[in-house]
PDB file of C-alpha atoms in Angstrom:
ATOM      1  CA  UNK A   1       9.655 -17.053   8.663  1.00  0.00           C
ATOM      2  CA  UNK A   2      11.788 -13.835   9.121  1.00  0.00           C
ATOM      3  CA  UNK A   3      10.220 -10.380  10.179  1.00  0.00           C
ATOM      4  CA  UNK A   4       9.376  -8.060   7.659  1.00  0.00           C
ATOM      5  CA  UNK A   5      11.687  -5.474   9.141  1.00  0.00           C
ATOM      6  CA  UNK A   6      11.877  -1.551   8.155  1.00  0.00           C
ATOM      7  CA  UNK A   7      14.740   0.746   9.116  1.00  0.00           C
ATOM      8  CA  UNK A   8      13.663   3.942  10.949  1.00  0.00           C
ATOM      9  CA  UNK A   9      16.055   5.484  11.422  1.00  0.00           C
ATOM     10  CA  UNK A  10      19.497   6.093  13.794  1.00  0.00           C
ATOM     11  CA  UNK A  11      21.062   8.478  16.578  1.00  0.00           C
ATOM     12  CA  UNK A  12      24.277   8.099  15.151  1.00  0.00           C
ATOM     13  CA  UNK A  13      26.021   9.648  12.407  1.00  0.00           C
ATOM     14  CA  UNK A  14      29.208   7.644  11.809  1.00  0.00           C
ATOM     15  CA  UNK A  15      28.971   3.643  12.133  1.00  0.00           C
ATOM     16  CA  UNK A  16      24.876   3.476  12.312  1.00  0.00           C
ATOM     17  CA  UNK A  17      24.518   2.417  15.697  1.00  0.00           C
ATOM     18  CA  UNK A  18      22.322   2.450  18.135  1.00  0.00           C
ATOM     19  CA  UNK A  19      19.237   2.124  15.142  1.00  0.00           C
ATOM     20  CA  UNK A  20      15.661   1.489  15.057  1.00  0.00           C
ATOM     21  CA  UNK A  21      13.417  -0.794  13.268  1.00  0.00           C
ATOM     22  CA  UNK A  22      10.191  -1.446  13.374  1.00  0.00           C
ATOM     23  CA  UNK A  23       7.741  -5.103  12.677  1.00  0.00           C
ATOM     24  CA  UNK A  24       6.123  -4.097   9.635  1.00  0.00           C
ATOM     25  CA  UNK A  25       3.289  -7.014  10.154  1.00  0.00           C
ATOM     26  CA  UNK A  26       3.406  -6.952  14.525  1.00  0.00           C
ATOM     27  CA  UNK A  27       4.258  -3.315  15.096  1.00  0.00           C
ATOM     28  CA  UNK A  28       7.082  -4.029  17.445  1.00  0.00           C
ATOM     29  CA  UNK A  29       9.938  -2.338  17.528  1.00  0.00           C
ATOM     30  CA  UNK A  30      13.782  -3.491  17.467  1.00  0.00           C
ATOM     31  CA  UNK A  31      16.532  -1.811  19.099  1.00  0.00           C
ATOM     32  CA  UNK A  32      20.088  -2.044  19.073  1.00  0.00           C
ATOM     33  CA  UNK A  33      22.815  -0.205  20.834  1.00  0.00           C
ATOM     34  CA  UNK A  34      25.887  -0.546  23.261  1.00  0.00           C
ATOM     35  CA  UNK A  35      25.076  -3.454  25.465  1.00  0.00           C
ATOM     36  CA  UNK A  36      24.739  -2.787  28.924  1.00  0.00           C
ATOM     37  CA  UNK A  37      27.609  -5.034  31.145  1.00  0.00           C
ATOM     38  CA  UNK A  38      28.374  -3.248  34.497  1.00  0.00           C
ATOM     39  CA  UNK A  39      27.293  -5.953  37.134  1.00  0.00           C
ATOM     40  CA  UNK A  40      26.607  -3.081  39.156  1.00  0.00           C
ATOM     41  CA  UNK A  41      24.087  -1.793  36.547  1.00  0.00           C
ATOM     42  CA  UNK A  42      22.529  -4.899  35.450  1.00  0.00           C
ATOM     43  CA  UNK A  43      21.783  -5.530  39.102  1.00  0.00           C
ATOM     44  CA  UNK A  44      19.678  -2.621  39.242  1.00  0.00           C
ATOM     45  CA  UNK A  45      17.470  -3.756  36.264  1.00  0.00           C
ATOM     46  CA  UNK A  46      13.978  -5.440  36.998  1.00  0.00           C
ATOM     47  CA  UNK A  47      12.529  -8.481  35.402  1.00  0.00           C
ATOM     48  CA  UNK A  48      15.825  -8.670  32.891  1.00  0.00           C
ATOM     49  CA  UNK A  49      14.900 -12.298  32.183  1.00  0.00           C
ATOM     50  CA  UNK A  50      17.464 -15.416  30.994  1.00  0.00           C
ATOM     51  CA  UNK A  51      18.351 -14.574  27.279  1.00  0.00           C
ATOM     52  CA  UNK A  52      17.462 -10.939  27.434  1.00  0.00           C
ATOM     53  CA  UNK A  53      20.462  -8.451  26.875  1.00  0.00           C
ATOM     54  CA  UNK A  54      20.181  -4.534  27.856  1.00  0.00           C
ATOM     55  CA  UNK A  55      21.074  -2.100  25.687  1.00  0.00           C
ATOM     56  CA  UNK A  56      21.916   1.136  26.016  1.00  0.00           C
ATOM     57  CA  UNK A  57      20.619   4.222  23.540  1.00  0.00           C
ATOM     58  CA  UNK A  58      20.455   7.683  23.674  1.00  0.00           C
ATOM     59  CA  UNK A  59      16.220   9.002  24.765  1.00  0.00           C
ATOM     60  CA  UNK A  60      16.537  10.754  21.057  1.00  0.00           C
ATOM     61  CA  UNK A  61      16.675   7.631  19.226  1.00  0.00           C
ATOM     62  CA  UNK A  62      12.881   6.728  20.284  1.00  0.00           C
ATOM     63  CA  UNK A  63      11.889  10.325  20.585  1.00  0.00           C
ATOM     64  CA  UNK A  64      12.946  10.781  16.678  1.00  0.00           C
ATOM     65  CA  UNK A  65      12.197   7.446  15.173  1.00  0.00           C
ATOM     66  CA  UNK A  66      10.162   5.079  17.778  1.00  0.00           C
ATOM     67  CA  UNK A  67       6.127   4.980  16.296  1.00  0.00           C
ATOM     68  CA  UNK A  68       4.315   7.502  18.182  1.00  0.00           C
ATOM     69  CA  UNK A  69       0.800   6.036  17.955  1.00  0.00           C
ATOM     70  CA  UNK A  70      -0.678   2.694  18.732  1.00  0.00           C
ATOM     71  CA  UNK A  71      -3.247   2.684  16.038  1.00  0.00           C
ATOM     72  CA  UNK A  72      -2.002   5.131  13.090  1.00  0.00           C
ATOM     73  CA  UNK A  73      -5.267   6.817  11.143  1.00  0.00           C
ATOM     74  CA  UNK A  74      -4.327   7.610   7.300  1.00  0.00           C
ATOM     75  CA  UNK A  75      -4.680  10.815   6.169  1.00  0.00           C
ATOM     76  CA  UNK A  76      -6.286  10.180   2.658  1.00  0.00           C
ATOM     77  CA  UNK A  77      -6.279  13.622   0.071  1.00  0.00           C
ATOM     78  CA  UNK A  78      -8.718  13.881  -2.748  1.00  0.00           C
ATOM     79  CA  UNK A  79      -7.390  14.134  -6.370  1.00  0.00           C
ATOM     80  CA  UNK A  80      -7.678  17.844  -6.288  1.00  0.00           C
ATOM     81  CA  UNK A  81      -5.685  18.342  -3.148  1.00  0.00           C
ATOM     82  CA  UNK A  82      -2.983  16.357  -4.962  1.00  0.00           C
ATOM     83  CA  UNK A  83      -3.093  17.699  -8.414  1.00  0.00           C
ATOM     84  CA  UNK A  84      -2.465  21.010  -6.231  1.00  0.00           C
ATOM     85  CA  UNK A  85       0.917  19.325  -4.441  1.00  0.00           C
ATOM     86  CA  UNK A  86       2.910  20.079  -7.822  1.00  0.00           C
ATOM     87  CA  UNK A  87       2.210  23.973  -8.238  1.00  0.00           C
ATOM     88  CA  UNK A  88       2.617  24.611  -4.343  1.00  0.00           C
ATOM     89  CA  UNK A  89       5.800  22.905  -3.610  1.00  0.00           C
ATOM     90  CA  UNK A  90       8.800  25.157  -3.382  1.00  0.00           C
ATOM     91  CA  UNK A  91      12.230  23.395  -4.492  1.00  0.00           C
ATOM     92  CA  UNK A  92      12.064  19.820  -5.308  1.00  0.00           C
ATOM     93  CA  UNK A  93       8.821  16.976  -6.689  1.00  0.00           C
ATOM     94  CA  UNK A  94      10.868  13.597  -6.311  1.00  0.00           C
ATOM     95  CA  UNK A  95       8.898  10.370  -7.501  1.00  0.00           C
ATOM     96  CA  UNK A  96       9.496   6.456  -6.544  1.00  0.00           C
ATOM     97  CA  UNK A  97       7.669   4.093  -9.506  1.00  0.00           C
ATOM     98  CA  UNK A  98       8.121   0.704  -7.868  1.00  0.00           C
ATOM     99  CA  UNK A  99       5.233  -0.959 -10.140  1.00  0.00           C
ATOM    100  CA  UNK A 100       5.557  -3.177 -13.339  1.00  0.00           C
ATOM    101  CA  UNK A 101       2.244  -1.855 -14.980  1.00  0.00           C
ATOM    102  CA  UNK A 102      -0.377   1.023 -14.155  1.00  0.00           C
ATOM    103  CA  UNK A 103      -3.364   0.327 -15.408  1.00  0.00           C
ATOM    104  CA  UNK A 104      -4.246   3.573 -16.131  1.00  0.00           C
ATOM    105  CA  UNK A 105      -1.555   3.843 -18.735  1.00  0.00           C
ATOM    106  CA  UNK A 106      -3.323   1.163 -20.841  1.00  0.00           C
ATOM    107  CA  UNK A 107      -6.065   3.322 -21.275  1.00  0.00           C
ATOM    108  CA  UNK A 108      -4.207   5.967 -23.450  1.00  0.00           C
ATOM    109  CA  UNK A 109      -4.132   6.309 -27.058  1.00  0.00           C
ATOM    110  CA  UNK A 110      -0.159   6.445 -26.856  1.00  0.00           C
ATOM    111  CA  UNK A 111      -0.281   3.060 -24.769  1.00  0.00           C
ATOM    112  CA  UNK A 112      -2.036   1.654 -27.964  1.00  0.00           C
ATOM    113  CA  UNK A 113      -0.024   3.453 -30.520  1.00  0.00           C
ATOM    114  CA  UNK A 114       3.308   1.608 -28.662  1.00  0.00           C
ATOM    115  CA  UNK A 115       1.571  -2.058 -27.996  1.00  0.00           C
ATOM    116  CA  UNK A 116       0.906  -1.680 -32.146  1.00  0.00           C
ATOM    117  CA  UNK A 117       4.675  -1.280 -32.484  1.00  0.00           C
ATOM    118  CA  UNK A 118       4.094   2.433 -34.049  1.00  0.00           C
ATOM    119  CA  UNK A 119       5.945   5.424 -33.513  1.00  0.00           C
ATOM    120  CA  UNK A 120       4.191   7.303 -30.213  1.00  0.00           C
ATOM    121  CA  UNK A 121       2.941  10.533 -31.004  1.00  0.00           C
ATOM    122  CA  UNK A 122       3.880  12.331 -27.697  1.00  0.00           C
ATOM    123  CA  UNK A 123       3.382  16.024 -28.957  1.00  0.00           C
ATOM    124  CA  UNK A 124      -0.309  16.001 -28.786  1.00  0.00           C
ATOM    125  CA  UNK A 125      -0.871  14.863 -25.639  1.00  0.00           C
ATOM    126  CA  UNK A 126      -1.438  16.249 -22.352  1.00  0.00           C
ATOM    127  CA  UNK A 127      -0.671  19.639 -23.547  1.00  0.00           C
ATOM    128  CA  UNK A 128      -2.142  21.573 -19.965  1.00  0.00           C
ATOM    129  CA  UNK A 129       0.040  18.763 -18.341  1.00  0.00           C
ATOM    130  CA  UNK A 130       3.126  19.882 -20.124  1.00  0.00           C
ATOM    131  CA  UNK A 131       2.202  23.563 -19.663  1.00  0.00           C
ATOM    132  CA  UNK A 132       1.901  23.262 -15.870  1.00  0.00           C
ATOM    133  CA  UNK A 133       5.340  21.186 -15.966  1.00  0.00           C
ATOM    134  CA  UNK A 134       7.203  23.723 -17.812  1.00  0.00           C
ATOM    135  CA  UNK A 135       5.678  27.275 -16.481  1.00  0.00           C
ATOM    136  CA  UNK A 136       6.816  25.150 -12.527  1.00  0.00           C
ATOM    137  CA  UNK A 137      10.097  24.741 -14.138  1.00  0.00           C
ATOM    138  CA  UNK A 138      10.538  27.408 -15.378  1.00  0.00           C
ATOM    139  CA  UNK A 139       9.775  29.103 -11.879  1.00  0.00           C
ATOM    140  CA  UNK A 140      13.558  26.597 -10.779  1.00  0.00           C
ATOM    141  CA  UNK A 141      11.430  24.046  -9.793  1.00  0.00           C
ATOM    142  CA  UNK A 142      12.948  20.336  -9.916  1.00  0.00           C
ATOM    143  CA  UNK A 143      10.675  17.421 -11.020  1.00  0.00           C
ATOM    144  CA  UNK A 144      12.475  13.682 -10.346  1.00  0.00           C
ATOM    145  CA  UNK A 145      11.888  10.419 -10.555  1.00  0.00           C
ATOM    146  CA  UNK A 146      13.423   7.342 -10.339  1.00  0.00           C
ATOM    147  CA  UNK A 147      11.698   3.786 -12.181  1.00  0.00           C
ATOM    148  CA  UNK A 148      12.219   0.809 -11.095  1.00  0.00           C
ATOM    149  CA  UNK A 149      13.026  -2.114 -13.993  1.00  0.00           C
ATOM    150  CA  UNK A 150      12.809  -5.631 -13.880  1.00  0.00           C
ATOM    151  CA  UNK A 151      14.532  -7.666 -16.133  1.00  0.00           C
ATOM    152  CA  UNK A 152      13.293  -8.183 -18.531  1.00  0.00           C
ATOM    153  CA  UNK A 153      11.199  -5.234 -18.413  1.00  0.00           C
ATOM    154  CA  UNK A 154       7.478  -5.673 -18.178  1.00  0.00           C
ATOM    155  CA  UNK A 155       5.519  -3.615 -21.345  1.00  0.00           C
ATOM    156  CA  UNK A 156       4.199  -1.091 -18.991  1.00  0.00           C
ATOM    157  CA  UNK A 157       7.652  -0.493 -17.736  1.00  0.00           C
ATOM    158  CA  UNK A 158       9.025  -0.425 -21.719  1.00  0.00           C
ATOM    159  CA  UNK A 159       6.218   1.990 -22.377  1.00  0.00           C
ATOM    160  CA  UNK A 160       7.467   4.317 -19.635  1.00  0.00           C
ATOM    161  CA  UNK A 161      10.616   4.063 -20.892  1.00  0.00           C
ATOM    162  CA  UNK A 162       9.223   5.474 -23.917  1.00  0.00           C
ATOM    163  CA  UNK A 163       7.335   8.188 -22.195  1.00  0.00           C
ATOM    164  CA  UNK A 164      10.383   9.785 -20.426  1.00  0.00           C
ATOM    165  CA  UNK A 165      11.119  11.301 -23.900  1.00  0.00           C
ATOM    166  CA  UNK A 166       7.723  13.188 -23.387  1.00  0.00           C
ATOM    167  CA  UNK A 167       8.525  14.164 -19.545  1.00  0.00           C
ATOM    168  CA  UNK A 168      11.830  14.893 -19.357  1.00  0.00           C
ATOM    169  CA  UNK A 169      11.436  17.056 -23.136  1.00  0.00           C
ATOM    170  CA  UNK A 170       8.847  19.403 -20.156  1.00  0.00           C
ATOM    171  CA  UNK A 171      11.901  19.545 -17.688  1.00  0.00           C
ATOM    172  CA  UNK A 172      11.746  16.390 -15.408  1.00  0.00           C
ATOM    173  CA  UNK A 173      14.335  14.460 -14.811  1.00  0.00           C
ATOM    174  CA  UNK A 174      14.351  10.715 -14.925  1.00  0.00           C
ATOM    175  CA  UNK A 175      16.603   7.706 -14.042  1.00  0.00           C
ATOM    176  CA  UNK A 176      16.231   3.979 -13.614  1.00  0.00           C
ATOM    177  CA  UNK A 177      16.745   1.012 -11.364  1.00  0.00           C
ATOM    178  CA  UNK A 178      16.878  -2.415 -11.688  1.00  0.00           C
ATOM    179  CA  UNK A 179      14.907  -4.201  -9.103  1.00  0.00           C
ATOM    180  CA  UNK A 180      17.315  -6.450  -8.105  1.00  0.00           C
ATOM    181  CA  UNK A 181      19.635  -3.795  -7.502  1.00  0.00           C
ATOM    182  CA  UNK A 182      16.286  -1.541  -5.235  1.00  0.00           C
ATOM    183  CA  UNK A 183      16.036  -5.007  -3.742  1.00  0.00           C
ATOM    184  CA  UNK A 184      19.669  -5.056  -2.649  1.00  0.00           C
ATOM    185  CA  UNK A 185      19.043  -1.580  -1.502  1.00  0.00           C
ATOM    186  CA  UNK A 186      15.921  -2.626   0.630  1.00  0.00           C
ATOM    187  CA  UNK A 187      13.346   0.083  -1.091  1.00  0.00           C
ATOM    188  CA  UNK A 188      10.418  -0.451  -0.193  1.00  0.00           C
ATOM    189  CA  UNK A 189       7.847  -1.540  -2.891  1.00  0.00           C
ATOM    190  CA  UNK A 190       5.798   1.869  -1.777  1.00  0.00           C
ATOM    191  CA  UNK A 191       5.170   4.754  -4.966  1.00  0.00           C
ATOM    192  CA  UNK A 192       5.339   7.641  -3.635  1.00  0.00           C
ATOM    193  CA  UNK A 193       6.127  11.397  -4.017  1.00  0.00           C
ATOM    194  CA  UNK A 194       8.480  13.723  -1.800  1.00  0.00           C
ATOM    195  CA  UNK A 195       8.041  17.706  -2.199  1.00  0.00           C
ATOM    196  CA  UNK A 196      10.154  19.270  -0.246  1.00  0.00           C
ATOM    197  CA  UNK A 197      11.744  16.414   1.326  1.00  0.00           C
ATOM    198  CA  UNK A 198       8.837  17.664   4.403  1.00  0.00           C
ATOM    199  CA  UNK A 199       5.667  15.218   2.694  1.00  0.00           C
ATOM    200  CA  UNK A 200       5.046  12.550   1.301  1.00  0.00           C
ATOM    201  CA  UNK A 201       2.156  11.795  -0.984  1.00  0.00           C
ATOM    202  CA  UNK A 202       2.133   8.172  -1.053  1.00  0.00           C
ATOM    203  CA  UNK A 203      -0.172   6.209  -3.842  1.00  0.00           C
ATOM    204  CA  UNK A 204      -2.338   3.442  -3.004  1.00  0.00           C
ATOM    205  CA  UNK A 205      -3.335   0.467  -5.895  1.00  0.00           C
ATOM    206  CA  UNK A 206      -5.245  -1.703  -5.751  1.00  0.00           C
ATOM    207  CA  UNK A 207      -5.291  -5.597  -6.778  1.00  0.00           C
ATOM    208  CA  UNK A 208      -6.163  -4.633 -10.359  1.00  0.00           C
ATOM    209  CA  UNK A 209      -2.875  -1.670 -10.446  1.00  0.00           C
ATOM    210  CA  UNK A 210      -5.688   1.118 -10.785  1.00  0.00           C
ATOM    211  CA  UNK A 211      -4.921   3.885  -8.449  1.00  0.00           C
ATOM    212  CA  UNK A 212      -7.675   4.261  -5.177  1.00  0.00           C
ATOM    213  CA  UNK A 213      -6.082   6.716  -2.926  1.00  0.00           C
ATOM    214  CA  UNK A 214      -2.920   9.084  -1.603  1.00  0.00           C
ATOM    215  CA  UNK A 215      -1.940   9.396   1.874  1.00  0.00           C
ATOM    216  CA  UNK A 216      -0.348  12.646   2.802  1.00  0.00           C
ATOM    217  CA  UNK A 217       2.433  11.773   5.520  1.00  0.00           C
ATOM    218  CA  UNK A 218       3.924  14.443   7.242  1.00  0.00           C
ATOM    219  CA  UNK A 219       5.551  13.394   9.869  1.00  0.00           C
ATOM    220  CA  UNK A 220       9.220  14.112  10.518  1.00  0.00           C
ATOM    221  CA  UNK A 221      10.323  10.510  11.144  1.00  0.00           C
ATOM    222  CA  UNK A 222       8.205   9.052   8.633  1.00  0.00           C
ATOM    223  CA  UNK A 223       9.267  11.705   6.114  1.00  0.00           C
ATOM    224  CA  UNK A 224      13.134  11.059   7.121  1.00  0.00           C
ATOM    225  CA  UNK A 225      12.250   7.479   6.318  1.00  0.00           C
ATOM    226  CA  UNK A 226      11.176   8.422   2.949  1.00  0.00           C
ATOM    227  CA  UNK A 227      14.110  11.170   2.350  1.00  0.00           C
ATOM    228  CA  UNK A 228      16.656   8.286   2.568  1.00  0.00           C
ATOM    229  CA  UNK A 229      14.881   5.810   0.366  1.00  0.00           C
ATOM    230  CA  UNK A 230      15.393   9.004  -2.172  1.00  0.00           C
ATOM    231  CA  UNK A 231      19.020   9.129  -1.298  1.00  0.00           C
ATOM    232  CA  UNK A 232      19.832   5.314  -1.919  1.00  0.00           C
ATOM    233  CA  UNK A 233      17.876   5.097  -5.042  1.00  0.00           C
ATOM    234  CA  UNK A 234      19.467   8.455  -6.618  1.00  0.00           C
ATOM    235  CA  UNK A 235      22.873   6.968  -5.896  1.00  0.00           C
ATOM    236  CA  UNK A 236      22.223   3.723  -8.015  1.00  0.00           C
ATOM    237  CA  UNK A 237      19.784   4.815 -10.712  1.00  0.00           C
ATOM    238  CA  UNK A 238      21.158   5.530 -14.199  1.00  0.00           C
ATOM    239  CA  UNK A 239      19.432   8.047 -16.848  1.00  0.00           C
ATOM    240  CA  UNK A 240      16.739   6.431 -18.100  1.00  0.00           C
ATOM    241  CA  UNK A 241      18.062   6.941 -21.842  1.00  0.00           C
ATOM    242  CA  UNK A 242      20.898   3.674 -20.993  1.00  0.00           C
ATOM    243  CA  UNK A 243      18.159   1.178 -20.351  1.00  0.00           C
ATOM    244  CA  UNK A 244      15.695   2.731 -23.153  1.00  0.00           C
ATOM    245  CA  UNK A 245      18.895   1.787 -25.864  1.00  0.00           C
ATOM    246  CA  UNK A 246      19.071  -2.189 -24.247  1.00  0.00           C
ATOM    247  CA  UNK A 247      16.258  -2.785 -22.017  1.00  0.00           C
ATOM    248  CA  UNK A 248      15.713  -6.477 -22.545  1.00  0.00           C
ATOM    249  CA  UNK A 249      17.782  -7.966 -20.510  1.00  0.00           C
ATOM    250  CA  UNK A 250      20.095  -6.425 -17.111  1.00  0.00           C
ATOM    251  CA  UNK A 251      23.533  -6.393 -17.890  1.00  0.00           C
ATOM    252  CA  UNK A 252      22.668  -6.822 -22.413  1.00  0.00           C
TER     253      UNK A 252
END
C-alpha cells in the first residue's frame, strides 16, 4: 500500500528541490535533494548501508519544515475563542469546505425550506451574523472561501450553493472546486480557516459530520503548509455562481 505522504515544504525557490515530506500514518520523514557522489565523501559516511543513497540539503530545509516534536499536543479553542477569530483578524478570513454535508446545516429552517423545493428565505436569517460580516467588511476586511464539489453534488453541497447568495450579498467572497480537480491538486480533505495567513483554525467532525472541536495551529511551517493549500485551490476554483447555474454534473 503506498504512504500517505504530505508535502512540507522546500528550500528552493525555482525547480522544488531539495523538499520535505512527511508519513502522515508513521511520522517519518522523506527527503530529497542533490545526491551525494564524491568517493571521497561517501567514504567518510558511517553505516551508509547497500541500497541507501546520501543526499545532500541545505540545514534550513529541516530547520523550516522537518516536525519539531515527537508527540504533537493539539491546541483545542472553545467556541467563544473562535467566534472571536473573525472580529480580531486584521486583513484576510480564508475558508477550505472539503465536506459533502454538515450536519448542522440540516438543522435550519432554510435547509428545510430548500429540501421542500421552495424558494429560501435568506433575509431573515442570521441577521447579528450578517451585521458582524458587514460592519468587518466594511472595516477592508476580506472574507474567502473556497467549496469543494463533487459531481454530482451532494444536497448539502447544492444547499451551500444556494447559501452563497446569502454570504457573499454580506461581503464574502466565494468560489468552487470540483473534487476531482482538489484531488489532482493533493488538498488535503482538512476544513479549515487561515486569518492572516499566520493561524489556522482547523475544524474537527466527527463520524456523524457534527462539528466537536478547532485546533488553533500556529506554527510557521505548519501555517506555510496551509498558506499553499490556499494558493493552489484559489488558482483552480471558479465563482461559485458557474456551478450554482449547472451543478449536476462536472463538465454539463
Amino acid at each position: 500500500m503506498a504512504r500517505r505522504l504530505r508535502f512540507n515544504g522546500t528550500g528552493s525557490g525555482v525547480n522544488g528541490c531539495p523538499s520535505l515530506h512527511e508519513d502522515l500514518d508513521t511520522g517519518e520523514v522523506v527527503v530529497h535533494g542533490l545526491p551525494l557522489t564524491d568517493p571521497d565523501d561517501i567514504a567518510q559516511l558511517r553505516h551508509l548501508s547497500d541500497g541507501e543513497v546520501p543526499v545532500v540539503v541545505p540545514r534550513e530545509l529541516l530547520v523550516d519544515f522537518g516536525p519539531t516534536d515527537t508527540v504533537r499536543v493539539p491546541d483545542i479553542i472553545g467556541l467563544d475563542e473562535f467566534d472571536r477569530l473573525f472580529t480580531q483578524f486584521e486583513h484576510t478570513a480564508w475558508r477550505l469546505e472539503t465536506r459533502r454535508r454538515y450536519a448542522s446545516d440540516e438543522l435550519t429552517e432554510t435547509y428545510a425550506q430548500f429540501t421542500r423545493r421552495a424558494s429560501v428565505d435568506w433575509g431573515g436569517v442570521d441577521l447579528a451574523w450578517c451585521a458582524e460580516r458587514r460592519e468587518q467588511v466594511a472595516l477592508g476586511k476580506r472574507f474567502e472561501r473556497v467549496r469543494i464539489i463533487d459531481s454530482p453534488p451532494t444536497p448539502g453541497q447544492l444547499y451551500l450553493l444556494d447559501n452563497a447568495r446569502r454570504n457573499s450579498g454580506v461581503g464574502e467572497r466565494i468560489h468552487s472546486l470540483w473534487r476531482e480537480e482538489a484531488d489532482r491538486l493533493g488538498l488535503p480533505a482538512e476544513d479549515f480557516w487561515l486569518f492572516d495567513s499566520r493561524l489556522v483554525a482547523l475544524l474537527n467532525f466527527d463520524d456523524t459530520d457534527n462539528l466537536i472541536d478547532v485546533e488553533l495551529i500556529t506554527q510557521p511551517a505548519e501555517v506555510l503548509r496551509y498558506a499553499m493549500v490556499r494558493d493552489a485551490a484559489e488558482h483552480r476554483a471558479v465563482h461559485y455562481s458557474e456551478l450554482a447555474e449547472k451543478p449536476t454534473v462536472k463538465g454539463n
